[in-house]
Every structure is written in structure tokens, then in C-alpha cells.
Tab-separated table of C-alpha atoms in Angstrom:
chain	number	residue	atom	x	y	z
A	1033	UNK	CA	0.207	0.149	0.512
A	1034	UNK	CA	1.079	3.876	-1.065
A	1035	UNK	CA	1.314	6.548	1.426
A	1036	UNK	CA	-1.066	8.125	-0.769
A	1037	UNK	CA	-3.455	4.849	-0.410
A	1038	UNK	CA	-3.232	4.391	3.388
A	1039	UNK	CA	-6.762	5.025	5.203
A	1040	UNK	CA	-7.205	8.404	6.842
A	1041	UNK	CA	-9.619	7.104	9.596
A	1042	UNK	CA	-6.281	5.902	10.727
A	1043	UNK	CA	-3.105	7.133	12.052
A	1044	UNK	CA	-0.414	6.185	13.444
A	1045	UNK	CA	1.681	6.347	16.106
A	1046	UNK	CA	4.141	9.110	14.325
A	1047	UNK	CA	1.531	10.688	12.701
A	1048	UNK	CA	0.228	11.773	16.344
A	1049	UNK	CA	2.883	12.563	17.800
A	1050	UNK	CA	3.223	14.963	14.219
A	1051	UNK	CA	-0.369	16.397	14.936
A	1052	UNK	CA	1.059	16.901	19.027
A	1053	UNK	CA	3.590	19.303	17.951
A	1054	UNK	CA	1.642	20.573	15.139
A	1055	UNK	CA	-0.987	22.446	18.340
A	1056	UNK	CA	2.083	22.327	20.272
A	1057	UNK	CA	4.256	24.824	18.044
A	1058	UNK	CA	0.872	26.802	16.809
A	1059	UNK	CA	-0.248	27.873	20.090
A	1060	UNK	CA	3.371	29.197	20.557
A	1061	UNK	CA	3.613	33.597	19.406
A	1062	UNK	CA	5.088	35.198	17.080
A	1063	UNK	CA	9.318	35.181	17.970
A	1064	UNK	CA	9.480	38.868	17.345
A	1065	UNK	CA	6.734	38.362	21.359
A	1066	UNK	CA	8.672	35.004	21.530
A	1067	UNK	CA	11.306	37.520	22.617
A	1068	UNK	CA	9.908	40.301	23.844
A	1069	UNK	CA	8.161	37.917	26.219
A	1070	UNK	CA	11.471	36.342	27.356
A	1071	UNK	CA	12.517	39.351	28.159
A	1072	UNK	CA	9.962	40.628	30.137
A	1073	UNK	CA	10.678	37.015	32.059
A	1074	UNK	CA	14.402	38.149	32.206
A	1075	UNK	CA	13.171	41.364	34.006
A	1076	UNK	CA	10.590	39.670	36.080
A	1077	UNK	CA	14.027	36.377	36.797
A	1078	UNK	CA	16.632	39.363	38.017
A	1079	UNK	CA	13.762	41.475	40.454
A	1080	UNK	CA	12.742	38.310	41.753
A	1081	UNK	CA	17.060	36.844	42.596
A	1082	UNK	CA	18.057	39.561	43.090
A	1083	UNK	CA	15.776	39.842	46.254
A	1084	UNK	CA	17.086	36.388	47.343
A	1085	UNK	CA	20.896	37.712	46.903
A	1086	UNK	CA	22.205	35.390	45.174
A	1087	UNK	CA	25.290	34.896	44.068
A	1088	UNK	CA	27.746	32.981	42.046
A	1089	UNK	CA	31.837	32.453	41.932
A	1090	UNK	CA	32.900	32.412	38.329
A	1091	UNK	CA	35.632	30.107	37.538
A	1092	UNK	CA	37.588	31.511	35.050
A	1093	UNK	CA	37.942	35.156	37.329
A	1094	UNK	CA	37.966	33.638	40.619
A	1095	UNK	CA	35.112	37.157	41.449
A	1096	UNK	CA	32.018	35.858	42.631
A	1097	UNK	CA	28.911	38.544	40.794
A	1098	UNK	CA	25.228	38.998	41.918
A	1099	UNK	CA	22.317	39.033	39.994
A	1100	UNK	CA	21.272	42.395	39.700
A	1101	UNK	CA	17.878	43.743	39.295
A	1102	UNK	CA	16.777	45.656	36.429
A	1103	UNK	CA	13.596	46.231	38.617
A	1104	UNK	CA	15.150	49.794	40.293
A	1105	UNK	CA	17.128	52.621	38.900
A	1106	UNK	CA	19.753	51.772	37.649
A	1107	UNK	CA	18.330	48.663	35.142
A	1108	UNK	CA	15.273	50.845	34.566
A	1109	UNK	CA	18.445	53.220	32.662
A	1110	UNK	CA	20.094	50.358	31.386
A	1111	UNK	CA	16.853	49.786	29.047
A	1112	UNK	CA	16.312	52.733	27.709
A	1113	UNK	CA	20.287	53.073	27.246
A	1114	UNK	CA	21.728	49.912	25.899
A	1115	UNK	CA	18.038	49.224	22.998
A	1116	UNK	CA	19.818	51.895	20.135
A	1117	UNK	CA	23.151	50.216	20.870
A	1118	UNK	CA	21.784	46.354	21.658
A	1119	UNK	CA	19.983	46.736	18.008
A	1120	UNK	CA	22.915	48.132	15.861
A	1121	UNK	CA	26.176	47.250	17.362
A	1122	UNK	CA	24.136	43.402	16.942
A	1123	UNK	CA	26.916	41.757	16.077
A	1124	UNK	CA	24.276	39.305	12.960
A	1125	UNK	CA	22.759	42.378	11.769
A	1126	UNK	CA	25.183	44.168	9.629
A	1127	UNK	CA	26.847	40.629	8.303
A	1128	UNK	CA	23.532	39.347	6.772
A	1129	UNK	CA	22.359	42.654	5.641
A	1130	UNK	CA	26.141	43.497	4.021
A	1131	UNK	CA	25.747	39.730	2.963
A	1132	UNK	CA	22.123	40.506	1.140
A	1133	UNK	CA	23.153	43.112	-0.954
A	1134	UNK	CA	24.947	40.833	-3.236
A	1135	UNK	CA	23.384	37.717	-2.818
A	1136	UNK	CA	19.515	39.559	-2.846
A	1137	UNK	CA	20.794	41.283	-5.922
A	1138	UNK	CA	22.282	37.928	-7.384
A	1139	UNK	CA	18.624	36.334	-6.792
A	1140	UNK	CA	16.333	39.626	-7.804
A	1141	UNK	CA	18.103	38.921	-11.579
A	1142	UNK	CA	17.313	36.169	-11.540
A	1143	UNK	CA	20.762	34.471	-11.447
A	1144	UNK	CA	20.450	32.161	-8.794
A	1145	UNK	CA	16.731	30.904	-10.347
A	1146	UNK	CA	19.078	30.014	-13.375
A	1147	UNK	CA	21.650	28.121	-12.164
A	1148	UNK	CA	19.517	25.832	-10.342
A	1149	UNK	CA	16.877	25.163	-13.110
A	1150	UNK	CA	19.850	24.942	-15.515
A	1151	UNK	CA	21.997	22.647	-13.487
A	1152	UNK	CA	18.947	20.498	-12.710
A	1153	UNK	CA	17.591	20.031	-15.990
A	1154	UNK	CA	21.010	19.738	-17.672
A	1155	UNK	CA	21.870	16.988	-16.182
A	1156	UNK	CA	21.838	13.358	-17.561
A	1157	UNK	CA	19.452	10.706	-16.782
A	1158	UNK	CA	21.341	8.497	-13.860
A	1159	UNK	CA	22.565	11.518	-12.332
A	1160	UNK	CA	19.678	13.005	-11.877
A	1161	UNK	CA	18.320	12.426	-8.198
A	1162	UNK	CA	22.425	13.835	-7.248
A	1163	UNK	CA	21.643	17.440	-9.401
A	1164	UNK	CA	18.345	17.456	-7.575
A	1165	UNK	CA	19.240	16.733	-4.599
A	1166	UNK	CA	23.305	19.287	-4.879
A	1167	UNK	CA	21.364	21.887	-5.951
A	1168	UNK	CA	18.932	22.357	-3.254
A	1169	UNK	CA	21.409	21.855	-0.416
A	1170	UNK	CA	23.464	24.867	-2.960
A	1171	UNK	CA	19.956	26.070	-3.329
A	1172	UNK	CA	19.978	27.420	0.336
A	1173	UNK	CA	22.354	30.722	-1.216
A	1174	UNK	CA	18.864	32.104	-2.044
A	1175	UNK	CA	17.428	30.853	1.312
A	1176	UNK	CA	14.297	31.240	1.102
A	1177	UNK	CA	13.041	31.071	-2.687
A	1178	UNK	CA	14.791	27.511	-3.387
A	1179	UNK	CA	11.850	25.517	-1.456
A	1180	UNK	CA	9.758	27.602	-3.730
A	1181	UNK	CA	11.296	26.665	-6.294
A	1182	UNK	CA	12.642	23.222	-6.302
A	1183	UNK	CA	10.866	20.602	-4.984
A	1184	UNK	CA	7.633	21.599	-8.022
A	1185	UNK	CA	10.678	21.208	-10.230
A	1186	UNK	CA	12.319	18.200	-9.380
A	1187	UNK	CA	8.932	16.802	-9.757
A	1188	UNK	CA	8.290	17.611	-13.070
A	1189	UNK	CA	11.079	15.984	-14.144
A	1190	UNK	CA	11.070	12.876	-12.441
A	1191	UNK	CA	7.697	12.434	-14.273
A	1192	UNK	CA	9.083	13.441	-17.408
A	1193	UNK	CA	11.867	10.863	-17.270
A	1194	UNK	CA	8.956	7.565	-16.222
A	1195	UNK	CA	10.077	8.300	-12.328
A	1196	UNK	CA	7.374	8.435	-9.420
A	1197	UNK	CA	6.719	12.632	-9.521
A	1198	UNK	CA	6.022	12.399	-6.060
A	1199	UNK	CA	9.975	11.361	-5.304
A	1200	UNK	CA	11.557	13.851	-6.807
A	1201	UNK	CA	9.360	16.397	-4.719
A	1202	UNK	CA	11.334	14.590	-1.902
A	1203	UNK	CA	14.549	14.691	-2.918
A	1204	UNK	CA	14.499	18.383	-3.472
A	1205	UNK	CA	12.452	19.367	-0.517
A	1206	UNK	CA	15.248	17.178	1.249
A	1207	UNK	CA	17.435	18.555	0.020
A	1208	UNK	CA	15.797	22.285	0.279
A	1209	UNK	CA	15.194	21.560	3.957
A	1210	UNK	CA	17.652	19.308	5.862
A	1211	UNK	CA	20.944	20.731	3.669
A	1212	UNK	CA	19.952	24.220	4.618
A	1213	UNK	CA	23.459	25.072	6.104
A	1214	UNK	CA	25.065	23.191	3.888
A	1215	UNK	CA	27.113	24.896	1.376
A	1216	UNK	CA	30.448	24.889	-0.840
A	1217	UNK	CA	30.321	28.840	-0.231
A	1218	UNK	CA	29.519	30.929	2.527
A	1219	UNK	CA	26.048	31.926	2.407
A	1220	UNK	CA	23.564	34.372	4.792
A	1221	UNK	CA	22.517	31.557	6.919
A	1222	UNK	CA	26.399	30.865	8.288
A	1223	UNK	CA	26.877	35.005	8.735
A	1224	UNK	CA	23.793	35.166	10.495
A	1225	UNK	CA	24.406	32.433	12.963
A	1226	UNK	CA	28.513	33.456	13.229
A	1227	UNK	CA	27.057	36.596	14.629
A	1228	UNK	CA	24.648	35.434	17.022
A	1229	UNK	CA	27.060	33.206	18.966
A	1230	UNK	CA	30.035	36.091	18.520
A	1231	UNK	CA	27.522	38.410	20.143
A	1232	UNK	CA	26.808	35.516	23.324
A	1233	UNK	CA	30.179	34.637	23.254
A	1234	UNK	CA	31.943	37.251	23.652
A	1235	UNK	CA	30.241	37.910	26.931
A	1236	UNK	CA	32.557	35.599	28.666
A	1237	UNK	CA	35.490	36.626	26.348
A	1238	UNK	CA	36.114	39.780	25.150
A	1239	UNK	CA	38.061	38.994	21.590
A	1240	UNK	CA	36.612	36.254	21.488
A	1241	UNK	CA	35.255	36.013	17.400
A	1242	UNK	CA	33.210	32.959	15.376
A	1243	UNK	CA	34.036	34.014	11.849
A	1244	UNK	CA	31.667	33.150	8.995
A	1245	UNK	CA	34.019	30.457	7.245
A	1246	UNK	CA	34.792	28.468	11.023
A	1247	UNK	CA	32.576	26.075	9.839
A	1248	UNK	CA	33.353	25.904	6.258
A	1249	UNK	CA	34.922	22.735	6.156
A	1250	UNK	CA	32.210	20.788	8.101
A	1251	UNK	CA	29.876	22.416	5.617
A	1252	UNK	CA	31.117	21.229	2.335
A	1253	UNK	CA	31.764	18.512	3.113
A	1254	UNK	CA	27.962	17.545	4.406
A	1255	UNK	CA	27.611	18.995	0.920
A	1256	UNK	CA	29.220	15.905	-0.809
A	1257	UNK	CA	26.903	13.216	2.444
A	1258	UNK	CA	24.138	14.778	1.815
A	1259	UNK	CA	23.838	14.843	-2.100
A	1260	UNK	CA	24.653	10.720	-2.407
A	1261	UNK	CA	23.428	10.108	0.673
A	1262	UNK	CA	19.585	11.746	-0.263
A	1263	UNK	CA	20.460	10.144	-3.566
A	1264	UNK	CA	20.931	6.705	-1.990
A	1265	UNK	CA	17.342	7.147	0.171
A	1266	UNK	CA	15.404	8.070	-2.922
A	1267	UNK	CA	16.315	5.500	-5.132
A	1268	UNK	CA	16.463	2.542	-2.406
A	1269	UNK	CA	13.761	3.598	-0.177
A	1270	UNK	CA	11.512	6.123	-0.923
A	1271	UNK	CA	11.088	4.834	-5.193
A	1272	UNK	CA	10.796	1.480	-4.543
A	1273	UNK	CA	8.095	1.709	-1.254
A	1274	UNK	CA	6.056	4.219	-4.051
A	1275	UNK	CA	6.343	1.855	-6.660
A	1276	UNK	CA	4.769	2.173	-10.558
A	1277	UNK	CA	3.280	5.682	-10.670
A	1278	UNK	CA	-0.176	5.449	-11.741
A	1279	UNK	CA	-1.496	9.044	-12.723
A	1280	UNK	CA	-5.303	8.035	-11.992
A	1281	UNK	CA	-5.364	10.286	-9.372
A	1282	UNK	CA	-2.957	13.471	-11.157
A	1283	UNK	CA	-4.616	16.867	-12.061
A	1284	UNK	CA	-3.523	15.885	-15.413
A	1285	UNK	CA	-4.625	19.287	-16.495
A	1286	UNK	CA	-0.733	20.187	-14.753
A	1287	UNK	CA	1.216	17.786	-15.247
A	1288	UNK	CA	0.813	17.412	-18.932
A	1289	UNK	CA	2.494	20.845	-19.374
A	1290	UNK	CA	5.988	21.204	-20.443
A	1291	UNK	CA	8.885	22.006	-18.553
A	1292	UNK	CA	10.348	25.972	-19.351
A	1293	UNK	CA	13.705	25.367	-20.640
A	1294	UNK	CA	16.241	27.577	-20.643
A	1295	UNK	CA	16.650	30.701	-23.187
A	1296	UNK	CA	19.411	31.312	-24.744
A	1297	UNK	CA	19.290	34.751	-23.125
A	1298	UNK	CA	19.876	32.994	-19.628
A	1299	UNK	CA	22.538	30.825	-21.059
A	1300	UNK	CA	24.899	33.760	-22.245
A	1301	UNK	CA	24.022	35.196	-19.697
A	1302	UNK	CA	24.908	32.580	-16.493
A	1303	UNK	CA	28.654	32.412	-18.870
A	1304	UNK	CA	29.207	35.753	-18.488
A	1305	UNK	CA	28.300	35.060	-14.876
A	1306	UNK	CA	30.619	32.407	-14.691
A	1307	UNK	CA	33.830	34.216	-16.908
A	1308	UNK	CA	33.048	37.747	-14.609
A	1309	UNK	CA	32.958	34.962	-11.769
A	1310	UNK	CA	36.493	33.536	-12.514
A	1311	UNK	CA	37.783	36.965	-13.200
A	1312	UNK	CA	37.194	38.166	-9.523
A	1313	UNK	CA	38.041	35.258	-7.744
A	1314	UNK	CA	41.867	35.283	-10.235
A	1315	UNK	CA	42.250	38.315	-8.889
A	1316	UNK	CA	41.009	38.084	-5.191
A	1317	UNK	CA	43.542	34.620	-5.089
A	1318	UNK	CA	46.593	37.059	-6.678
A	1319	UNK	CA	45.841	38.633	-3.281
A	1320	UNK	CA	46.244	35.556	-1.365
A	1321	UNK	CA	48.124	32.641	-2.631
A	1322	UNK	CA	51.688	34.709	-3.097
A	1323	UNK	CA	53.740	34.300	0.213
A	1324	UNK	CA	53.073	38.783	0.348
A	1325	UNK	CA	50.366	38.624	-0.227
A	1326	UNK	CA	48.128	42.115	0.903
A	1327	UNK	CA	45.809	39.841	1.625
A	1328	UNK	CA	47.546	37.584	4.491
A	1329	UNK	CA	48.713	37.224	7.930
A	1330	UNK	CA	51.451	37.781	9.237
A	1331	UNK	CA	54.335	36.250	7.817
A	1332	UNK	CA	52.486	34.885	5.647
A	1333	UNK	CA	49.139	33.096	7.465
A	1334	UNK	CA	45.939	32.192	5.683
A	1335	UNK	CA	44.517	31.173	8.631
A	1336	UNK	CA	44.600	34.359	10.851
A	1337	UNK	CA	44.904	36.633	7.837
A	1338	UNK	CA	42.438	39.957	5.927
A	1339	UNK	CA	40.931	37.475	3.648
A	1340	UNK	CA	39.529	35.209	6.207
A	1341	UNK	CA	37.992	37.706	8.988
A	1342	UNK	CA	37.051	40.210	6.146
A	1343	UNK	CA	35.358	37.100	4.503
A	1344	UNK	CA	31.908	38.953	4.240
A	1345	UNK	CA	32.835	41.831	2.071
A	1346	UNK	CA	34.726	39.389	-0.092
A	1347	UNK	CA	31.521	37.376	-1.084
A	1348	UNK	CA	29.279	40.281	-0.902
A	1349	UNK	CA	31.543	41.650	-3.798
A	1350	UNK	CA	30.894	38.497	-5.535
A	1351	UNK	CA	28.301	38.198	-6.364
A	1352	UNK	CA	27.020	42.086	-6.675
A	1353	UNK	CA	30.284	41.322	-9.764
A	1354	UNK	CA	28.751	38.104	-11.101
A	1355	UNK	CA	24.988	39.500	-11.233
A	1356	UNK	CA	25.810	42.370	-12.638
A	1357	UNK	CA	27.380	40.349	-15.799
A	1358	UNK	CA	24.222	38.263	-15.742
A	1359	UNK	CA	21.587	41.183	-15.184
A	1360	UNK	CA	23.095	42.957	-18.059
A	1361	UNK	CA	23.226	40.356	-20.022
A	1362	UNK	CA	19.412	39.090	-19.439
A	1363	UNK	CA	18.496	42.955	-20.031
A	1364	UNK	CA	17.155	43.119	-16.318
A	1365	UNK	CA	20.530	45.853	-16.017
A	1366	UNK	CA	19.950	48.204	-18.611
A	1367	UNK	CA	20.914	51.307	-16.391
A	1368	UNK	CA	23.373	51.855	-13.622
A	1369	UNK	CA	20.138	52.782	-10.495
A	1370	UNK	CA	18.400	49.681	-11.186
A	1371	UNK	CA	21.543	48.020	-9.268
A	1372	UNK	CA	20.928	49.549	-5.942
A	1373	UNK	CA	16.933	49.399	-7.120
A	1374	UNK	CA	16.887	45.501	-6.897
A	1375	UNK	CA	19.180	45.964	-3.737
A	1376	UNK	CA	16.561	47.267	-2.161
A	1377	UNK	CA	13.997	44.810	-2.863
A	1378	UNK	CA	16.611	42.735	-1.961
A	1379	UNK	CA	15.936	44.939	1.568
A	1380	UNK	CA	12.216	44.989	1.969
A	1381	UNK	CA	12.728	40.680	1.395
A	1382	UNK	CA	14.444	41.686	5.220
A	1383	UNK	CA	12.469	43.649	6.863
A	1384	UNK	CA	10.831	40.692	9.622
A	1385	UNK	CA	14.744	39.816	9.982
A	1386	UNK	CA	15.066	43.015	10.890
A	1387	UNK	CA	11.771	43.236	13.247
A	1388	UNK	CA	12.637	39.543	14.457
A	1389	UNK	CA	16.523	40.949	15.587
A	1390	UNK	CA	15.230	44.329	17.843
A	1391	UNK	CA	13.682	41.707	20.256
A	1392	UNK	CA	16.628	39.125	20.684
A	1393	UNK	CA	19.477	41.549	20.506
A	1394	UNK	CA	16.875	43.399	23.347
A	1395	UNK	CA	17.166	40.204	25.344
A	1396	UNK	CA	20.196	38.865	24.959
A	1397	UNK	CA	21.372	42.113	26.071
A	1398	UNK	CA	18.774	41.912	29.370
A	1399	UNK	CA	20.413	38.379	30.073
A	1400	UNK	CA	24.045	39.126	29.904
A	1401	UNK	CA	23.715	42.208	32.148
A	1402	UNK	CA	21.520	40.980	34.489
A	1403	UNK	CA	23.842	38.170	35.406
A	1404	UNK	CA	21.679	35.420	34.466
A	1405	UNK	CA	22.897	33.624	32.162
A	1406	UNK	CA	26.807	33.201	33.826
A	1407	UNK	CA	24.831	32.182	36.704
A	1408	UNK	CA	23.218	29.772	34.460
A	1409	UNK	CA	25.995	28.655	33.019
A	1410	UNK	CA	28.058	28.746	35.216
A	1411	UNK	CA	25.954	26.614	37.572
A	1412	UNK	CA	25.030	23.724	35.062
A	1413	UNK	CA	28.439	23.559	33.377
A	1414	UNK	CA	29.103	22.613	37.964
A	1415	UNK	CA	26.112	20.148	37.227
A	1416	UNK	CA	27.347	17.983	33.922
A	1417	UNK	CA	31.352	17.959	35.346
A	1418	UNK	CA	30.073	16.858	39.051
A	1419	UNK	CA	27.870	14.325	37.126
A	1420	UNK	CA	30.082	13.714	34.386
A	1421	UNK	CA	28.591	14.185	31.116
A	1422	UNK	CA	31.271	16.100	29.570
A	1423	UNK	CA	32.592	15.524	26.934
A	1424	UNK	CA	31.352	14.000	23.349
A	1425	UNK	CA	27.650	12.457	24.496
A	1426	UNK	CA	27.199	15.816	25.903
A	1427	UNK	CA	27.404	17.561	22.593
A	1428	UNK	CA	25.443	14.660	20.943
A	1429	UNK	CA	23.046	15.602	23.586
A	1430	UNK	CA	22.528	19.128	22.784
A	1431	UNK	CA	22.473	17.880	18.975
A	1432	UNK	CA	19.903	15.651	19.749
A	1433	UNK	CA	17.737	18.759	22.364
A	1434	UNK	CA	18.209	21.425	19.219
A	1435	UNK	CA	16.599	18.355	16.388
A	1436	UNK	CA	13.403	17.959	18.833
A	1437	UNK	CA	13.415	22.059	19.659
A	1438	UNK	CA	13.610	22.259	15.798
A	1439	UNK	CA	9.935	20.071	15.416
A	1440	UNK	CA	8.749	23.826	17.235
A	1441	UNK	CA	10.488	26.291	16.405
A	1442	UNK	CA	11.424	26.728	12.601
A	1443	UNK	CA	13.208	29.270	12.445
A	1444	UNK	CA	16.885	28.688	13.564
A	1445	UNK	CA	17.999	32.154	13.233
A	1446	UNK	CA	14.920	32.243	16.349
A	1447	UNK	CA	16.298	29.276	17.844
A	1448	UNK	CA	20.059	29.752	17.675
A	1449	UNK	CA	19.460	33.086	19.142
A	1450	UNK	CA	17.242	31.391	22.461
A	1451	UNK	CA	19.436	28.616	22.191
A	1452	UNK	CA	23.023	30.441	22.280
A	1453	UNK	CA	23.276	32.848	25.102
A	1454	UNK	CA	22.021	29.256	27.219
A	1455	UNK	CA	24.560	26.368	26.051
A	1456	UNK	CA	27.415	29.046	24.413
A	1457	UNK	CA	28.427	30.183	28.393
A	1458	UNK	CA	28.251	26.907	29.505
A	1459	UNK	CA	29.662	25.475	26.865
A	1460	UNK	CA	32.823	28.349	27.003
A	1461	UNK	CA	32.962	26.993	30.190
A	1462	UNK	CA	33.658	23.395	29.076
A	1463	UNK	CA	36.418	23.927	27.127
A	1464	UNK	CA	34.349	23.847	24.025
A	1465	UNK	CA	34.527	26.176	21.260
A	1466	UNK	CA	31.452	28.003	20.359
A	1467	UNK	CA	32.558	27.752	16.477
A	1468	UNK	CA	31.822	23.858	17.235
A	1469	UNK	CA	29.001	24.085	19.666
A	1470	UNK	CA	27.417	26.166	16.448
A	1471	UNK	CA	28.335	23.570	14.531
A	1472	UNK	CA	26.897	20.784	16.572
A	1473	UNK	CA	23.653	23.179	16.913
A	1474	UNK	CA	22.948	23.161	12.202
A	1475	UNK	CA	23.489	19.483	12.151
A	1476	UNK	CA	20.122	19.336	14.412
A	1477	UNK	CA	18.631	22.373	12.787
A	1478	UNK	CA	18.798	21.320	9.498
A	1479	UNK	CA	18.017	17.648	9.953
A	1480	UNK	CA	14.432	18.466	11.398
A	1481	UNK	CA	12.836	20.738	8.636
A	1482	UNK	CA	11.759	18.502	6.024
A	1483	UNK	CA	9.511	17.019	9.152
A	1484	UNK	CA	8.367	19.677	11.708
A	1485	UNK	CA	4.915	21.379	10.374
A	1486	UNK	CA	5.409	24.471	11.564
A	1487	UNK	CA	7.244	24.556	8.987
A	1488	UNK	CA	5.736	27.498	6.004
A	1489	UNK	CA	6.435	25.291	2.833
A	1490	UNK	CA	5.167	21.666	4.114
A	1491	UNK	CA	1.932	23.615	2.631
A	1492	UNK	CA	2.812	24.585	-0.385
A	1493	UNK	CA	4.838	20.638	-1.317
A	1494	UNK	CA	1.915	19.209	-0.287
A	1495	UNK	CA	-0.595	21.264	-2.451
A	1496	UNK	CA	2.747	20.648	-5.339
A	1497	UNK	CA	2.350	16.433	-4.924
A	1498	UNK	CA	-2.235	16.952	-4.671
A	1499	UNK	CA	-1.677	17.330	-8.363
A	1500	UNK	CA	0.065	14.438	-8.980
A	1501	UNK	CA	-2.008	12.444	-6.155
A	1502	UNK	CA	-4.829	14.200	-4.778
A	1503	UNK	CA	-4.962	11.592	-2.299
A	1504	UNK	CA	-2.299	13.074	-1.035
A	1505	UNK	CA	-1.303	14.279	1.982
A	1506	UNK	CA	0.584	15.030	5.220
A	1507	UNK	CA	0.409	11.811	6.311
A	1508	UNK	CA	2.086	10.711	2.853
A	1509	UNK	CA	4.340	13.954	2.993
A	1510	UNK	CA	6.077	12.849	6.163
A	1511	UNK	CA	6.153	9.464	5.887
A	1512	UNK	CA	8.127	9.472	2.646
A	1513	UNK	CA	10.118	12.202	4.694
A	1514	UNK	CA	10.726	10.690	7.536
A	1515	UNK	CA	13.763	8.413	6.121
A	1516	UNK	CA	15.796	11.487	4.523
A	1517	UNK	CA	15.292	13.329	8.321
A	1518	UNK	CA	16.525	10.694	10.578
A	1519	UNK	CA	19.449	8.432	8.179
A	1520	UNK	CA	21.074	12.152	7.685
A	1521	UNK	CA	21.433	12.951	11.055
A	1522	UNK	CA	22.088	10.078	12.226
A	1523	UNK	CA	24.877	10.264	9.933
A	1524	UNK	CA	25.512	12.883	10.385
A	1525	UNK	CA	26.377	12.922	14.146
A	1526	UNK	CA	28.536	10.120	13.645
A	1527	UNK	CA	30.986	11.863	11.076
A	1528	UNK	CA	30.416	14.634	13.571
A	1529	UNK	CA	32.253	12.545	16.209
A	1530	UNK	CA	34.424	10.910	13.749
A	1531	UNK	CA	35.672	14.390	12.215
A	1532	UNK	CA	36.204	15.152	15.910
A	1533	UNK	CA	38.423	12.271	17.053
A	1534	UNK	CA	40.260	12.779	14.413
A	1535	UNK	CA	40.257	15.694	14.997
A	1536	UNK	CA	40.235	17.943	12.321
A	1537	UNK	CA	39.025	21.173	12.122
A	1538	UNK	CA	35.699	22.197	11.964
A	1539	UNK	CA	36.547	25.309	9.698
A	1540	UNK	CA	40.015	27.128	9.885
A	1541	UNK	CA	42.345	26.981	12.246
A	1542	UNK	CA	38.840	26.395	14.753
A	1543	UNK	CA	38.701	23.001	16.427
A	1544	UNK	CA	36.794	21.262	19.050
A	1545	UNK	CA	37.969	22.706	22.219
A	1546	UNK	CA	39.297	26.948	23.599
A	1547	UNK	CA	43.122	26.366	24.436
């Protein structure tokens, strides 16, 4: 019996569990309001705990600190005087907005969409599954736009090849959703998470900076791992389970539509963008590769160098160059004013992010100023040490916790802004590198993206599925996505452990421990 043929009246334990997750998650407030409520809770807790005269000793400095009340003259003054600085000085804000000037321009002129379609439509038949998943993973450059483009396109390609379209859609959704955090190049996600991690880590170590490249090596490897494993899951588990496709219950008008082809003009645009990108990378390499390159660090260092420290502007200019080359070729850019107008349009799409950051930055700042963050981190570290629950087991436990929480909080940035202030200082006290813990979070956050009912793109994917089988429902979708989630998460954890045991850096110069 195929998933779509399962009786709607009978629900498995897993489906009942998802119903609970959906109901509970729907009761959560908007992420902005969630951080507002958390800030209010911090204010209240700081007052109550300060009345009890709670104090603690910082193991690093040996100094005794107390919980400071925000319901006091000093606290109220801090709330008012720090509000703007908390927001404008929040590390991820400038990083992400700067990245989006370039990536947003590339998206608005159509470069990223054309690249994704070209990668899938031109792939050899034997490699089409790999191309779909790989393109889905790399498609996170376009942020959420990849969710709209890849799954339906993958279904059309599979149908045209005589394969089950729902399997193609599953492969595309798995690549985009479960592979959202991985990529071969640095993306806005890297800048966003690194910014939040830095903001929190500096509450313990003032000059500690987590850069967007600190998880790069592991994430590049993850692209290849997810692509090959995802293709294996699709061809060995999902397609055999779905069986031979029967279009009896399909929307004949929709599935009879021909796939959109890439026009010669767009092909020329891709070619010119490639040439411009190669020329830019050659220029950058001339500033890095020579021993005396101006973007090298002291004594010719590459790890601790102006190049990696300033990687965001380097990537920003790369996307601007390739986007302009493509846009001019396809006549999306005909005047110089078109460039800033497309950039401004991309910034409009970031309005929700900017609003969220305003509330999140206040919560994190209050958490630090009151000393509640340090108190919870030190107490938590003491408990873990007394229980002898340290080392890799506690990190794996953190991954599992984050994966479960992701079922309720789909926004990766909101969840990290919520978890980081608690767990980053705690793990730093246990001598873990915050970039290493950030990587553990990214593994968890990506894996369960495709099975959470709170993923706003689940209804859209379900609507596309119904075009090929009107009987398909949430049960169909989650049953074919669950193997990707479980296998990706387990395999990712295993590779994470092996990577750590072998002492391989997860990014340039980034080890598991701080010291």
C-alpha cells in the first residue's frame, strides 16, 4: 500500500505525535513576541532572584558576581540607554544585511533561479537525483526561494523521466530543507549564525570572534555526504516504497504542462556570469596566493588573515560582480540605477529579519547584563561536571535537544538566538569552542526541517504533491520525508564524532576546544 492509499481514519503513533507538535507549536507566539516575552521574563526573574541575594563565583576570574535587578533605577536606565546600541551593535545585523546586498541582487535579476534550473534540467539521467539534491542544498543561497523552485521542478523532471514524481519532490524538499545549512561557499546563514554566536561568546571572552568561515570545512564535506546519501535514500527507499507511478488520481491539466526551458539569452547570462566570477576570483587569488599577498596575515598566515577576517565583503563583491554580468546580459539591468533598486527590493524581503533582531538583541543584552546568563551557564556546567556528563556525550545530547526543539521553532535564527545565550557560555566554561557548538546546532536544525508541521513551506509542497496524486495528505508527505531526517541526523552525528576524534578542524583553525 502506497502512502497516499493509507486510510485517513487511522493514524500511526508518529502521525499522532506530529499532531501534538503542530498544535503545541501553533500556540507559540510569533518569534518577535517570543523574544519580547522572554525579555519580560528576564526582567522579572532578575528582580525576584536579586531579592534573594543570590551570588556565584566565576571559575575563570575567581570573582563573585550577583544577579542584578532590572526593576531598579540602574536597570531601568540600562533598558532605555542601551536599546539602540543593543540593536544597531548586534553582530549578525550588519553581516547578514551586507551579504544580502549581493545575494539579493543575484536573486532579483534571476541568476540564482536560472542556475538552479540549469543544474537540474541539464543533468544526465543517471545523475539527476544527485543533481536535484545537490542543487537543493546549494539553493540555500537564495534563502527560502529554493523551497518554491526546487521541489516542484524536481517532480516535473522525475515525471518526464518516467519516475515517480513524488519521489523527485521528496528529493528536492530534502535537499533544500535538510541541507539548508550546508554549502560549498559562505552564505547568509553562515554570517547570521556566526554573528549570534559571537555576540553571546563575547559575554565570556571580550575579544572572541566566530567568523562566517568557522564551520566551512565541515559544511563543504556535508554537501557531498548529503547529496550521495540523499540520492541513495531516494532510489533505494522512497521510490521502491512509492512503487510505479499511476496518474489516475493526478491533475491531468497540470502534469501535461511542458517544463520551462532555459532560453539562449539566459544561457549567455550564465556564461558571462561564470566568466566574470572567474575573473574576480583570479584577482582575489592574486592577493592571497603569493607569499607576500596583501590579504595574508602575519608571516604569510592564511587562517588568521585579512582575507578570512573580511570574508563577508569579499563574498559580497563576488555576488555583485556575477549578478551584474548576468543582469546586463539578460537585460534585467539596463541602467546603473537598476542595481541599487534591486538591492533595495532585496532589503524589503529582510524586513521580518530586522524586526526579529530588534527583539532578540534586547533579550540577549538583558540576559547578559543581569548576570542570569553567567549564573545559568556556570550552574549548568557544574551540574554536568558533577554528573560526569561531559565530552562528546553531552554534545550529542545537545544535538538531539536542538533537533526536537526545531519541531516547534522552525526559524533557525530565532531558535539559535534563544538557545545560544544559555548553551554557548555553558559549553565555553567546559572549554568547548563556541564555533564547534554552533556546528552541532546546525546539524540538528537542518535535519528536522522537513518533518516539522510548522515549516511554512509544508502546505505548499503538499499542494504540489496533490497535483500528482489528489489522495496525498500530510501523512504521505511526512512518511516519505522521515527516512531523510533520521538517516541524515544519525549519519551527521556519526561523522561529527569521527571528525572530532580525528582532530580535523571544522573550519580554518577551528578545533573542538578553546585552549
